Amino acid sequence: MTNTYIVADENTGEAVVIDPADEGRRIAEELHKRNWRIVNIWLTHAHFDHIAGAAELADNSKPIPPVALHAADNQLWRIQGGAAFFGMKIDPGPEPTIELRHDQILNLGSYQFKVLHAPGHTPGHVMFYNESESVLFCGDVIFQGSIGRTDLPGGDYETLINSINSRVITLPDETVLFTGHGPQSTVGIERQFNPFIS
Ligand SMILES: [Zn+2]
Ligand SMILES: [Zn+2]
């Protein structure tokens, strides 16, 4: 029930996978079908349902793509994204070697993504923003008509609301929100209809 995104520069064939939630083999097959080469795995945060497909994806990729994560979620990654909390056990895959920082620019072919730190759902939650295409991969920060839960370890409601107000709602209305769960939305729609935004 978690969204995985494959993002590519079709001119260069370079691709990243954002949140390999599950079915890593299937993600690898989709890449292969399109002749895209995975260069990185970008994690919005380390919850188990967003990383559970990373091991299988890495096993089916050559060379193994480096994993990017914010340092404040390293601890969560080390405990398998809190899987035990839900009575589960996962292989979190290759250890993250790219440390994401706020305002960092990530290149994918000719596209640039800005890392936006947005804590509250987890301490090290980040979003990936591409200004020229007006898209934001926002993970579990905000959903269509809702927001990420803050009752799990490391969550904090005030911090999340502050992240949304300062780092999501400040983006242009037409910005498409690709969320970690459920359908996509836009900043304009959420500004108008999301009950958690005042
Ligand atoms: Zn989460
Ligand atoms: Zn999630």
Tab-separated table of C-alpha atoms and ligand atoms in Angstrom:
chain	number	residue	atom	x	y	z
A	1	MET	CA	0.000	0.000	0.000
A	2	THR	CA	3.038	2.270	-0.338
A	3	ASN	CA	3.836	4.133	-3.547
A	4	THR	CA	7.141	3.516	-5.307
A	5	TYR	CA	8.296	5.963	-7.968
A	6	ILE	CA	10.663	5.295	-10.836
A	7	VAL	CA	11.957	8.597	-12.199
A	8	ALA	CA	14.105	8.756	-15.311
A	9	ASP	CA	15.763	11.082	-17.759
A	10	GLU	CA	14.586	9.358	-20.920
A	11	ASN	CA	17.385	10.954	-22.945
A	12	THR	CA	20.185	9.439	-20.895
A	13	GLY	CA	18.319	6.376	-19.601
A	14	GLU	CA	19.389	7.149	-16.048
A	15	ALA	CA	16.795	6.422	-13.381
A	16	VAL	CA	16.316	6.615	-9.650
A	17	VAL	CA	13.870	4.671	-7.560
A	18	ILE	CA	12.218	6.668	-4.809
A	19	ASP	CA	11.091	4.451	-1.912
A	20	PRO	CA	11.392	0.841	-3.137
A	21	ALA	CA	8.498	-0.162	-0.933
A	22	ASP	CA	8.230	-3.826	-1.876
A	23	GLU	CA	8.514	-6.173	-4.864
A	24	GLY	CA	12.089	-5.158	-5.656
A	25	ARG	CA	12.301	-7.706	-8.449
A	26	ARG	CA	9.252	-6.207	-10.155
A	27	ILE	CA	10.766	-2.721	-9.904
A	28	ALA	CA	13.983	-4.038	-11.493
A	29	GLU	CA	11.928	-5.631	-14.288
A	30	GLU	CA	10.107	-2.361	-14.971
A	31	LEU	CA	13.473	-0.599	-15.282
A	32	HIS	CA	14.785	-3.327	-17.561
A	33	LYS	CA	11.672	-3.194	-19.771
A	34	ARG	CA	12.282	0.492	-20.432
A	35	ASN	CA	16.037	0.121	-20.822
A	36	TRP	CA	16.613	2.424	-17.886
A	37	ARG	CA	19.678	2.148	-15.703
A	38	ILE	CA	19.170	2.646	-11.984
A	39	VAL	CA	21.804	5.015	-10.612
A	40	ASN	CA	20.475	5.584	-7.079
A	41	ILE	CA	17.844	4.638	-4.576
A	42	TRP	CA	16.457	7.737	-2.859
A	43	LEU	CA	14.634	7.212	0.423
A	44	THR	CA	12.176	9.836	1.663
A	45	HIS	CA	12.482	8.214	5.089
A	46	ALA	CA	13.402	4.882	6.650
A	47	HIS	CA	10.028	3.383	7.591
A	48	PHE	CA	9.978	-0.308	6.726
A	49	ASP	CA	7.117	-0.001	4.269
A	50	HIS	CA	9.216	2.414	2.177
A	51	ILE	CA	12.446	0.379	2.140
A	52	ALA	CA	11.283	-3.255	2.150
A	53	GLY	CA	11.952	-3.705	-1.589
A	54	ALA	CA	15.473	-2.243	-1.515
A	55	ALA	CA	17.308	-5.529	-0.907
A	56	GLU	CA	15.611	-7.357	-3.777
A	57	LEU	CA	15.991	-4.344	-6.065
A	58	ALA	CA	19.721	-4.185	-5.255
A	59	ASP	CA	20.077	-7.943	-5.801
A	60	ASN	CA	18.603	-7.494	-9.259
A	61	SER	CA	20.662	-4.423	-10.210
A	62	LYS	CA	24.212	-4.205	-11.528
A	63	PRO	CA	26.108	-2.379	-10.210
A	64	ILE	CA	24.307	-2.109	-6.898
A	65	PRO	CA	22.824	1.404	-6.716
A	66	PRO	CA	23.953	3.550	-3.765
A	67	VAL	CA	21.195	4.369	-1.293
A	68	ALA	CA	20.535	7.954	-0.160
A	69	LEU	CA	19.030	8.799	3.235
A	70	HIS	CA	19.042	11.696	5.698
A	71	ALA	CA	21.302	10.983	8.695
A	72	ALA	CA	18.513	11.665	11.182
A	73	ASP	CA	16.770	8.501	9.922
A	74	ASN	CA	19.862	6.255	10.150
A	75	GLN	CA	18.830	4.884	13.507
A	76	LEU	CA	15.367	4.029	12.198
A	77	TRP	CA	16.976	2.320	9.188
A	78	ARG	CA	19.134	0.243	11.560
A	79	ILE	CA	16.081	-1.156	13.294
A	80	GLN	CA	14.623	-2.162	9.906
A	81	GLY	CA	12.390	0.889	9.728
A	82	GLY	CA	10.419	-0.131	12.789
A	83	ALA	CA	9.203	-3.370	11.195
A	84	ALA	CA	9.217	-5.154	14.565
A	85	PHE	CA	6.745	-2.538	15.779
A	86	PHE	CA	4.295	-4.062	13.302
A	87	GLY	CA	5.326	-7.660	14.018
A	88	MET	CA	7.353	-7.881	10.815
A	89	LYS	CA	10.918	-8.528	9.779
A	90	ILE	CA	12.573	-7.100	6.673
A	91	ASP	CA	15.959	-6.923	4.999
A	92	PRO	CA	16.616	-3.171	4.696
A	93	GLY	CA	19.031	-3.722	1.803
A	94	PRO	CA	22.357	-1.990	1.126
A	95	GLU	CA	23.477	0.427	3.819
A	96	PRO	CA	22.856	4.082	2.854
A	97	THR	CA	26.096	5.724	1.682
A	98	ILE	CA	24.747	9.041	0.425
A	99	GLU	CA	23.852	11.398	3.247
A	100	LEU	CA	21.026	13.724	2.234
A	101	ARG	CA	21.050	17.305	3.494
A	102	HIS	CA	18.541	20.111	3.285
A	103	ASP	CA	18.959	22.220	0.127
A	104	GLN	CA	21.304	19.667	-1.432
A	105	ILE	CA	20.949	19.346	-5.214
A	106	LEU	CA	20.678	15.846	-6.669
A	107	ASN	CA	21.235	15.356	-10.378
A	108	LEU	CA	19.389	12.814	-12.464
A	109	GLY	CA	20.543	13.120	-16.069
A	110	SER	CA	19.673	16.709	-16.971
A	111	TYR	CA	17.131	17.070	-14.152
A	112	GLN	CA	17.846	18.613	-10.800
A	113	PHE	CA	16.118	17.746	-7.574
A	114	LYS	CA	16.398	19.760	-4.409
A	115	VAL	CA	16.353	17.906	-1.098
A	116	LEU	CA	13.928	19.469	1.369
A	117	HIS	CA	14.206	18.290	4.973
A	118	ALA	CA	10.687	17.913	6.360
A	119	PRO	CA	10.802	16.286	9.816
A	120	GLY	CA	7.770	15.408	11.918
A	121	HIS	CA	6.638	12.056	10.522
A	122	THR	CA	10.199	10.859	11.122
A	123	PRO	CA	13.214	12.998	12.184
A	124	GLY	CA	15.067	12.504	8.895
A	125	HIS	CA	12.197	12.717	6.438
A	126	VAL	CA	13.091	14.494	3.195
A	127	MET	CA	11.208	15.448	0.050
A	128	PHE	CA	12.560	15.661	-3.503
A	129	TYR	CA	11.586	18.785	-5.438
A	130	ASN	CA	12.018	19.422	-9.139
A	131	GLU	CA	11.149	23.016	-9.862
A	132	SER	CA	11.245	22.932	-13.665
A	133	GLU	CA	8.760	20.037	-13.839
A	134	SER	CA	6.775	21.308	-10.822
A	135	VAL	CA	6.835	18.006	-8.949
A	136	LEU	CA	7.424	17.171	-5.314
A	137	PHE	CA	7.953	13.634	-4.081
A	138	CYS	CA	6.727	14.213	-0.568
A	139	GLY	CA	6.650	10.739	1.028
A	140	ASP	CA	4.563	10.645	4.182
A	141	VAL	CA	4.591	14.384	4.928
A	142	ILE	CA	1.255	15.198	3.295
A	143	PHE	CA	-1.430	13.169	1.535
A	144	GLN	CA	-4.544	14.064	-0.404
A	145	GLY	CA	-6.744	15.516	2.349
A	146	SER	CA	-4.503	14.259	5.144
A	147	ILE	CA	-1.029	14.301	6.683
A	148	GLY	CA	1.509	11.748	7.881
A	149	ARG	CA	0.969	10.081	11.228
A	150	THR	CA	3.031	11.378	14.127
A	151	ASP	CA	2.306	8.720	16.753
A	152	LEU	CA	5.210	6.448	15.802
A	153	PRO	CA	8.610	6.741	17.552
A	154	GLY	CA	10.384	9.929	16.404
A	155	GLY	CA	7.164	11.542	15.212
A	156	ASP	CA	6.047	14.995	16.332
A	157	TYR	CA	2.842	16.739	15.282
A	158	GLU	CA	3.979	20.364	15.701
A	159	THR	CA	7.181	19.644	13.814
A	160	LEU	CA	5.239	18.059	10.953
A	161	ILE	CA	2.790	20.954	10.677
A	162	ASN	CA	5.734	23.347	10.673
A	163	SER	CA	7.393	21.333	7.878
A	164	ILE	CA	4.198	21.416	5.806
A	165	ASN	CA	3.685	25.150	6.309
A	166	SER	CA	7.289	26.096	5.610
A	167	ARG	CA	8.344	23.562	2.952
A	168	VAL	CA	5.219	22.374	1.096
A	169	ILE	CA	2.610	25.117	1.126
A	170	THR	CA	5.221	27.707	0.170
A	171	LEU	CA	5.712	25.988	-3.226
A	172	PRO	CA	3.738	27.129	-6.297
A	173	ASP	CA	0.075	25.990	-6.415
A	174	GLU	CA	0.573	23.928	-9.567
A	175	THR	CA	3.263	21.750	-7.937
A	176	VAL	CA	2.181	18.104	-8.209
A	177	LEU	CA	2.486	16.147	-4.974
A	178	PHE	CA	3.534	12.527	-5.458
A	179	THR	CA	2.695	11.079	-2.069
A	180	GLY	CA	3.877	7.999	-0.217
A	181	HIS	CA	0.357	6.606	-0.021
A	182	GLY	CA	-2.779	7.142	-2.051
A	183	PRO	CA	-3.370	9.392	-5.059
A	184	GLN	CA	-1.381	12.415	-6.147
A	185	SER	CA	-2.528	15.950	-5.434
A	186	THR	CA	-1.272	19.504	-5.882
A	187	VAL	CA	-0.100	22.195	-3.490
A	188	GLY	CA	-3.054	24.383	-4.547
A	189	ILE	CA	-5.639	21.672	-3.840
A	190	GLU	CA	-4.175	20.886	-0.421
A	191	ARG	CA	-3.853	24.560	0.477
A	192	GLN	CA	-7.576	24.897	-0.184
A	193	PHE	CA	-9.019	21.600	1.069
A	194	ASN	CA	-6.602	19.901	3.485
A	195	PRO	CA	-8.204	20.139	6.953
A	196	PHE	CA	-4.791	20.149	8.663
A	197	ILE	CA	-3.704	23.351	6.917
A	198	SER	CA	-4.975	26.579	8.382
B	1	ZN	ZN	6.295	6.533	7.033
B	2	ZN	ZN	4.435	5.309	4.565
